[in-house]
Coordinates of C-alpha atoms and ligand atoms in Angstrom, one line a residue:
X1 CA 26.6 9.3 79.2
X2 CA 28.1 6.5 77.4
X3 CA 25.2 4.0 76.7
X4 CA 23.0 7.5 76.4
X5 CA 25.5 8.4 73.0
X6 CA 25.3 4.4 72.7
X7 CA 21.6 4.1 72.1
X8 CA 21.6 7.6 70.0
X9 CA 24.0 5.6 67.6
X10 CA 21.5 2.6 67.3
X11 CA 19.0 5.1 67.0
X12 CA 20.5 6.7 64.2
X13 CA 20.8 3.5 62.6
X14 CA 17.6 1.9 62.8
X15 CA 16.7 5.2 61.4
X16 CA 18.9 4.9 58.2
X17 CA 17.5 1.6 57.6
X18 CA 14.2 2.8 57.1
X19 CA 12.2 3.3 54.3
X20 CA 8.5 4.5 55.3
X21 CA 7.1 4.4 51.8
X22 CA 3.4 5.0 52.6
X23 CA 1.5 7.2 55.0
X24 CA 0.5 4.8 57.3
X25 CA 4.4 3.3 58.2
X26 CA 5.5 7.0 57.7
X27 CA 3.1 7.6 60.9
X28 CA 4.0 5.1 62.7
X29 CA 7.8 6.7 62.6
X30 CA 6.6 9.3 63.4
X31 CA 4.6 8.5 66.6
X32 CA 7.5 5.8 67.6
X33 CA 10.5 8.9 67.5
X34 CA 9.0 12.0 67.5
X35 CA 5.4 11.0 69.2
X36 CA 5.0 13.3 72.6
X37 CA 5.8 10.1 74.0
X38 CA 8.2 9.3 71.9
X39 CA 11.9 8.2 72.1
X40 CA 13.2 11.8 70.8
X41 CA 11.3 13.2 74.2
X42 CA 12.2 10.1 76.4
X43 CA 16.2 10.8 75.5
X44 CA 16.0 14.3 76.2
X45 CA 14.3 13.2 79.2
X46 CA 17.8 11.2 80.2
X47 CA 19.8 14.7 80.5
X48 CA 18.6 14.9 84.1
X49 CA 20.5 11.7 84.9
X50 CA 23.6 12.8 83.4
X51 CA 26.5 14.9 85.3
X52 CA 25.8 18.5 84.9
X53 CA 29.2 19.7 83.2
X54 CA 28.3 16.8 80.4
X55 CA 24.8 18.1 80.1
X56 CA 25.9 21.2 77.2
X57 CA 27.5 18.3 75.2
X58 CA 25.0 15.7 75.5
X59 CA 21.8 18.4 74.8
X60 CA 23.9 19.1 71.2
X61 CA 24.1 15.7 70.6
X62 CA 20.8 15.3 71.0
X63 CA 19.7 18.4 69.6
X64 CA 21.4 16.9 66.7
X65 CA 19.6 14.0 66.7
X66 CA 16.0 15.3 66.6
X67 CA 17.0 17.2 63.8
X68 CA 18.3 14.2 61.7
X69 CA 14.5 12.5 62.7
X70 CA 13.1 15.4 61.8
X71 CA 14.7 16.2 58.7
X72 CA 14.0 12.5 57.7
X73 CA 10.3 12.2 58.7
X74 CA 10.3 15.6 56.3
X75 CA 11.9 14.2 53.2
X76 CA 9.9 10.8 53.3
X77 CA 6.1 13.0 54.0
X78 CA 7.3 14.7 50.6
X79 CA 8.1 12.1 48.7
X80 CA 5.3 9.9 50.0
X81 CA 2.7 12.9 50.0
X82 CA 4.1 14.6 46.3
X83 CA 4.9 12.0 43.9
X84 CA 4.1 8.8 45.5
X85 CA 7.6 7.0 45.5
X86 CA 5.5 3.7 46.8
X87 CA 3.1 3.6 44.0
X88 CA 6.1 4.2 41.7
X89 CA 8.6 1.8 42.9
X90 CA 5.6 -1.0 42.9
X91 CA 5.1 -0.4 38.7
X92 CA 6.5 -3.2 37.1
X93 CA 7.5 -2.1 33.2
X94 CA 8.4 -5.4 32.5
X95 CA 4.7 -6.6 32.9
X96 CA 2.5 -6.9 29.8
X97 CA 0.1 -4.2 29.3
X98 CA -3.8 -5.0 29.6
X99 CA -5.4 -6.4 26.4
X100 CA -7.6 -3.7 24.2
X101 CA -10.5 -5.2 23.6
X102 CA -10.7 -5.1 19.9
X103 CA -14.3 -4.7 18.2
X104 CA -16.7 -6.2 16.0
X105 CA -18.1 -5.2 12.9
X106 CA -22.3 -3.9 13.2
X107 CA -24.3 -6.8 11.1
X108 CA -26.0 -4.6 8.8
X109 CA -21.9 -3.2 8.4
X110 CA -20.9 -6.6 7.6
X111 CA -24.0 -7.8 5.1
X112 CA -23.7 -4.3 3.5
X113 CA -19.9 -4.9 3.0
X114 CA -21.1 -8.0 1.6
X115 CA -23.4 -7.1 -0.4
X116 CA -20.9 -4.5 -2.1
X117 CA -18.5 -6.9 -2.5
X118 CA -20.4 -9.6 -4.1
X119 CA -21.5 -7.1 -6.7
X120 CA -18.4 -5.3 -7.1
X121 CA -17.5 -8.7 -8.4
X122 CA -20.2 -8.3 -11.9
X123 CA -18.6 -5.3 -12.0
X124 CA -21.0 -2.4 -9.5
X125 CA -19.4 0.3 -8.3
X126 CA -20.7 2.1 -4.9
X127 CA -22.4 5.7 -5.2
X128 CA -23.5 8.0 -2.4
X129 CA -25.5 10.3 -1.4
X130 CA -27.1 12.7 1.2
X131 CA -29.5 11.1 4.1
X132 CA -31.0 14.6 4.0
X133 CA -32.1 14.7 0.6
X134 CA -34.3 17.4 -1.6
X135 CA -38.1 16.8 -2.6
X136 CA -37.0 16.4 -6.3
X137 CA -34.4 13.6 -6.1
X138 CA -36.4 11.8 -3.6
X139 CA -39.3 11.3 -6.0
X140 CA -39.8 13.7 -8.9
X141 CA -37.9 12.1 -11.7
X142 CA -38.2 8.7 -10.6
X143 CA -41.9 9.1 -12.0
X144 CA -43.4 10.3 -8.8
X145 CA -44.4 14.2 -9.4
X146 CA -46.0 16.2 -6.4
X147 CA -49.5 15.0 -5.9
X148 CA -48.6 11.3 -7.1
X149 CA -50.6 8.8 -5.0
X150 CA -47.5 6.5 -4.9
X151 CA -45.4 9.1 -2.8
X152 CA -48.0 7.8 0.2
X153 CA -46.2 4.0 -0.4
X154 CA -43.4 5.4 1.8
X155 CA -44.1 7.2 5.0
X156 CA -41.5 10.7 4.2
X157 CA -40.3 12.5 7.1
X158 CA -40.3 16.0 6.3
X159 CA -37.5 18.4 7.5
X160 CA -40.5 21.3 9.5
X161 CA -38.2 24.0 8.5
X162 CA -38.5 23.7 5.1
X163 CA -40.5 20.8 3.3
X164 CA -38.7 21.0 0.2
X165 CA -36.1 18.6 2.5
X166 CA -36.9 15.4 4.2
X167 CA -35.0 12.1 5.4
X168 CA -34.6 10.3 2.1
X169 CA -37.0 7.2 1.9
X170 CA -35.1 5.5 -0.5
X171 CA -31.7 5.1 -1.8
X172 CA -32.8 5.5 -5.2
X173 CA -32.4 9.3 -4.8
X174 CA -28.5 8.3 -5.3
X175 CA -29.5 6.8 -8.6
X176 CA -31.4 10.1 -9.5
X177 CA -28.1 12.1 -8.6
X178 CA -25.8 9.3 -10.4
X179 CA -28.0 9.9 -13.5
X180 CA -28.1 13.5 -13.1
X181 CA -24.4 13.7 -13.8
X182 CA -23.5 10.5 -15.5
X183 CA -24.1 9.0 -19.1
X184 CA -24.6 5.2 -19.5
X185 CA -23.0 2.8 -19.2
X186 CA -24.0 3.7 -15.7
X187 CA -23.4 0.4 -13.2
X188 CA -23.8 1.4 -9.4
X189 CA -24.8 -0.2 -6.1
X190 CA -26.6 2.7 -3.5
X191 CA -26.2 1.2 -0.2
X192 CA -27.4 3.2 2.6
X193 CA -29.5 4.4 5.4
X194 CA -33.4 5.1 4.7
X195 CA -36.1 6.5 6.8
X196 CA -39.7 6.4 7.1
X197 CA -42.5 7.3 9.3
X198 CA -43.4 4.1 11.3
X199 CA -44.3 2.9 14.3
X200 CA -41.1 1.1 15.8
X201 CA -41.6 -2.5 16.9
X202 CA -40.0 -5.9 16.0
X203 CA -41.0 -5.7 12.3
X204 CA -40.5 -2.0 11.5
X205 CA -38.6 0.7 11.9
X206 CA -38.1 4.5 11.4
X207 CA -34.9 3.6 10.1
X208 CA -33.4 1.2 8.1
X209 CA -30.4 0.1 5.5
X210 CA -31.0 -0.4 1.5
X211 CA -28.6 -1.0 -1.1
X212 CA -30.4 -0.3 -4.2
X213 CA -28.5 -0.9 -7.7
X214 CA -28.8 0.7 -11.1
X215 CA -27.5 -1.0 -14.5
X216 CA -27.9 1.2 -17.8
X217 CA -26.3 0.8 -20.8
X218 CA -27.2 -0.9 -24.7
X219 CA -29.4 -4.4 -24.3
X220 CA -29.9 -4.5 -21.0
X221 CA -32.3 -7.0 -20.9
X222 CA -35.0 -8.5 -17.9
X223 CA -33.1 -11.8 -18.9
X224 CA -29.8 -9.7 -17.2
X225 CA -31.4 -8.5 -14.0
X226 CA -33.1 -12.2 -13.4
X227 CA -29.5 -13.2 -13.6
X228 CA -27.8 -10.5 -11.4
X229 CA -30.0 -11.4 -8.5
X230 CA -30.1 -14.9 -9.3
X231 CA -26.2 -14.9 -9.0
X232 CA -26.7 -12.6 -5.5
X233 CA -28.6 -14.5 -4.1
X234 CA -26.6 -17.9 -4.6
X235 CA -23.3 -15.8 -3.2
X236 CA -25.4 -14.4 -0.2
X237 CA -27.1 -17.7 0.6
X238 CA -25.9 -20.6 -0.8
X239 CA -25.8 -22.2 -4.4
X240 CA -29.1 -24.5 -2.9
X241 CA -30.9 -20.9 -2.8
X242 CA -33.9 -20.9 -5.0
X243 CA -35.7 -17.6 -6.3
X244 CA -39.0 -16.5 -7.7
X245 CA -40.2 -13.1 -9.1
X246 CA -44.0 -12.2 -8.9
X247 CA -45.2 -8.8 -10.6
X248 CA -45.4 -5.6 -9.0
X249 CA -45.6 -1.9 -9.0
X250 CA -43.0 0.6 -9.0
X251 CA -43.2 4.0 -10.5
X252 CA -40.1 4.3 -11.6
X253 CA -39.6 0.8 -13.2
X254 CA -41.9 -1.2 -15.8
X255 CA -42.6 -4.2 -15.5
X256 CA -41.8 -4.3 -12.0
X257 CA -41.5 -7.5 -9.7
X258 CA -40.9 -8.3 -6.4
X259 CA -38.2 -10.8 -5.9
X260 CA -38.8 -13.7 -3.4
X261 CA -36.4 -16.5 -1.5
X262 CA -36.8 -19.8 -0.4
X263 CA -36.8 -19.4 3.3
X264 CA -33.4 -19.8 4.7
X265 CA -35.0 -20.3 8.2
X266 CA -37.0 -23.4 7.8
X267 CA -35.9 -24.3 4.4
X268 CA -39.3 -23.6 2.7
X269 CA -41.6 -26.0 5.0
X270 CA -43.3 -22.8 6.7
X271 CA -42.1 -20.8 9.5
X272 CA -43.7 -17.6 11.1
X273 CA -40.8 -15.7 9.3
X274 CA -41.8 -16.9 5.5
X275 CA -45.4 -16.9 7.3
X276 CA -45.9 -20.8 6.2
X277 CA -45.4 -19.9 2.7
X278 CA -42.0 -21.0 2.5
X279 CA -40.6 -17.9 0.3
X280 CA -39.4 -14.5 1.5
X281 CA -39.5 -11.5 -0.5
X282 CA -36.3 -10.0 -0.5
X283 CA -36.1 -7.2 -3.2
X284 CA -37.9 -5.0 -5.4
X285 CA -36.9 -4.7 -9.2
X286 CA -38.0 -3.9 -12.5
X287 CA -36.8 -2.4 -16.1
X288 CA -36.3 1.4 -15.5
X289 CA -38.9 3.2 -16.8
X290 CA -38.5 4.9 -20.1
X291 CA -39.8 7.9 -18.9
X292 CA -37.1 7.7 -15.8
X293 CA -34.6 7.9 -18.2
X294 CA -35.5 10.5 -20.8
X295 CA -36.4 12.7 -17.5
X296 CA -32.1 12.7 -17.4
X297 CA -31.7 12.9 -20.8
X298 CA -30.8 9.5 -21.7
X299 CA -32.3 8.5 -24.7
X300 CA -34.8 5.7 -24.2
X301 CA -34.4 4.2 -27.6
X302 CA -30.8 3.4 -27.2
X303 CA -31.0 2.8 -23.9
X304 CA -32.2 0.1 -21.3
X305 CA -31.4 -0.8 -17.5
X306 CA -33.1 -2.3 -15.3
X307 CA -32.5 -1.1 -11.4
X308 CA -33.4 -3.2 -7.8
X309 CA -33.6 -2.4 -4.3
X310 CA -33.1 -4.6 -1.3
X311 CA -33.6 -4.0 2.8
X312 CA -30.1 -4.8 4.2
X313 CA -32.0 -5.7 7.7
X314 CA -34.3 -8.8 5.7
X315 CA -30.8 -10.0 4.5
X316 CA -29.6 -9.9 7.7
X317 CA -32.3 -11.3 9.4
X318 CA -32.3 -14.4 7.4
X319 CA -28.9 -14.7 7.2
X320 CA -28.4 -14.4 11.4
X321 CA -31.7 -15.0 12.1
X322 CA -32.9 -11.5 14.1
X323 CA -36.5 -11.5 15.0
X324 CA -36.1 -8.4 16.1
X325 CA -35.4 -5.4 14.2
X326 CA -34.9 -3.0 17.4
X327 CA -31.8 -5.1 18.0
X328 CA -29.9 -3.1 15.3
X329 CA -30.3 -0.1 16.9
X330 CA -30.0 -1.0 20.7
X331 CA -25.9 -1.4 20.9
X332 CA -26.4 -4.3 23.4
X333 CA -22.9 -5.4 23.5
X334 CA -24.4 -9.2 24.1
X335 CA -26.0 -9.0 20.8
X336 CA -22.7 -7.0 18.2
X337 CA -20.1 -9.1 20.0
X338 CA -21.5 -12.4 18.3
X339 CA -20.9 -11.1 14.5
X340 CA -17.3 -11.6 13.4
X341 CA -16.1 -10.0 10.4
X342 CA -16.3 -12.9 7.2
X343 CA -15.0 -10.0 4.6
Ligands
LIG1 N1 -37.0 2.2 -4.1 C1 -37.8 1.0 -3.8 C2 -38.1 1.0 -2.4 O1 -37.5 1.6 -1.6 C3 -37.1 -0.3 -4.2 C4 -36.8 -0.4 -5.6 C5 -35.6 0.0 -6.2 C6 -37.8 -1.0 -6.4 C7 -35.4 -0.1 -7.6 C8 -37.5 -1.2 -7.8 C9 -36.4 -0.8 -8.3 O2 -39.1 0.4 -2.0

């Protein structure tokens, strides 16, 4: 009877001791005491050894005892099973937390921000407008009327519902809506996404990124916009850049000229991107045209400007040197983690 309340004791302690904290040690408690062959069962198996006038008294005891293992094996399959004391007790607060990965800036972001910065700087201020823009800004007062041939010069995607709307092709509707509302002196840069109808591949896109820019006020001169660029450009590329204009057509300005560089990839002894010629046109400018103006009422004897408009991705492309235009629009993490913010 003795040792029998003895081991019970021990029992009771080993038990206290114990702190099953997941489900695997809380089974294995449970098989070691209360198993069918466990030591619950193999004490109450004792009672046949004992006298029979101490056998009331012992079966309490032991009663007793099967409760307290029961009760316990109860409390810890709660805990364990409910709110997970083990998972708890292991989380350290003291720890540091895990690092966010912070993120970089898109290229076409960071030229654009550039770009706007470096002209905020001769004074530009940034205008926008809608992506989904009407017929009439697009083209009509810029000196490109309904039936105009020059309207085929940029692929237009037209919105099927109603083709009074399309995806602008230019950001030079911005210009049209600055004009609209404002009277020179009117100094803006229009950056911003274009789109036109083209076959995707490494050289063109149905999307890109322009910033076009728009000076008119008393004077302005071609001497002014050769020396806005010219500035640009050194800021962009370096004071070694070198630049050439060569005459073109734009409705909406005259004279018009496209504005080359001297290849910043090979450093103008030929290259597949300057296509051996050792320039790269970069831009399109001119002197607004005198009818562009009068069309907003801005009167064309007082008033000059002279407006340009530039392909963020070219910029880009010589400035990082991407062949590839799809890589703009791919979000390959291996390609946007390599450009870190410079403004
Ligand atoms: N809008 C022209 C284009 O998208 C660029 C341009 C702007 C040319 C202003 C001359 C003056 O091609």
């Amino acid at each position: 009877m003795e040792q029998l309340l003895k081991q019970i004791e021990d029992y009771k302690k080993e038990i206290e001791s114990m702190t099953p904290g997941d489900a695997a040690s809380l089974e294995a408690y449970r098989i070691k005491f209360l198993g069918t062959k466990g030591i619950v069962k193999s004490l109450f198996a004792e009672i046949k050894n004992v006298q029979n006038e101490m056998k009331k008294e012992i079966g309490q005891v032991l009663n007793d005892f099967k409760q307290f293992a029961e009760s316990k094996y109860e409390y810890w399959k709660a805990a364990t099973g409910a709110s997970q004391p083990s998972a708890i007790n292991k989380f350290d607060p003291s720890l540091p937390g895990d690092p966010l990965p912070s993120g970089t800036r898109h290229p076409i972001s960071l030229v654009s921000n550039q770009i706007v910065h470096i002209f905020g700087r001769l004074g530009f201020s940034v205008a926008e407008g809608p992506e989904i823009e009407d017929d009439w800004h697009n083209f009509t007062p810029l000196n490109l009327p309904a039936d105009h041939p020059a309207r085929d010069m940029q692929d237009t995607f037209y919105i099927h519902k109603n083709p009074d709307w399309l995806l602008r092709t230019h950001t030079s509707s911005v210009q049209a809506r600055v004009m609209e509302k404002q009277k020179p002196p009117i100094r803006i840069i229009c950056p911003g996404r274009v789109y036109r109808n083209e076959t995707i591949s490494a050289r063109a896109h149905c999307f890109f990124h322009q910033t076009e820019g728009l000076y008119v006020d008393e004077k302005v001169s071609f001497a002014d916009l050769k020396q806005t660029l010219y500035f640009f450009v050194r800021e962009m590329f370096g004071q070694d850049a070198k630049i050439r204009f060569r005459p073109s057509y734009f409705p909406f300005t005259e004279p018009s000229a496209e504005m080359d560089i001297n290849c910043r990839i090979c450093g103008g002894s030929g290259c597949n991107v300057c296509k051996h010629t050792g320039w790269v046109e970069i831009l399109g400018s001119g002197m607004v045209h005198p009818k562009m103006l009068e069309n907003f009422g801005i009167d064309s004897n007082k008033y000059t400007g002279f407006a340009f408009g530039m392909g963020i991705e070219r910029i880009c492309q010589l400035k990082y040197r991407i062949n590839d235009l799809r890589l703009y629009s791919q979000n390959d993490l291996r390609f946007l983690k390599q450009f870190i913010a410079a403004v």
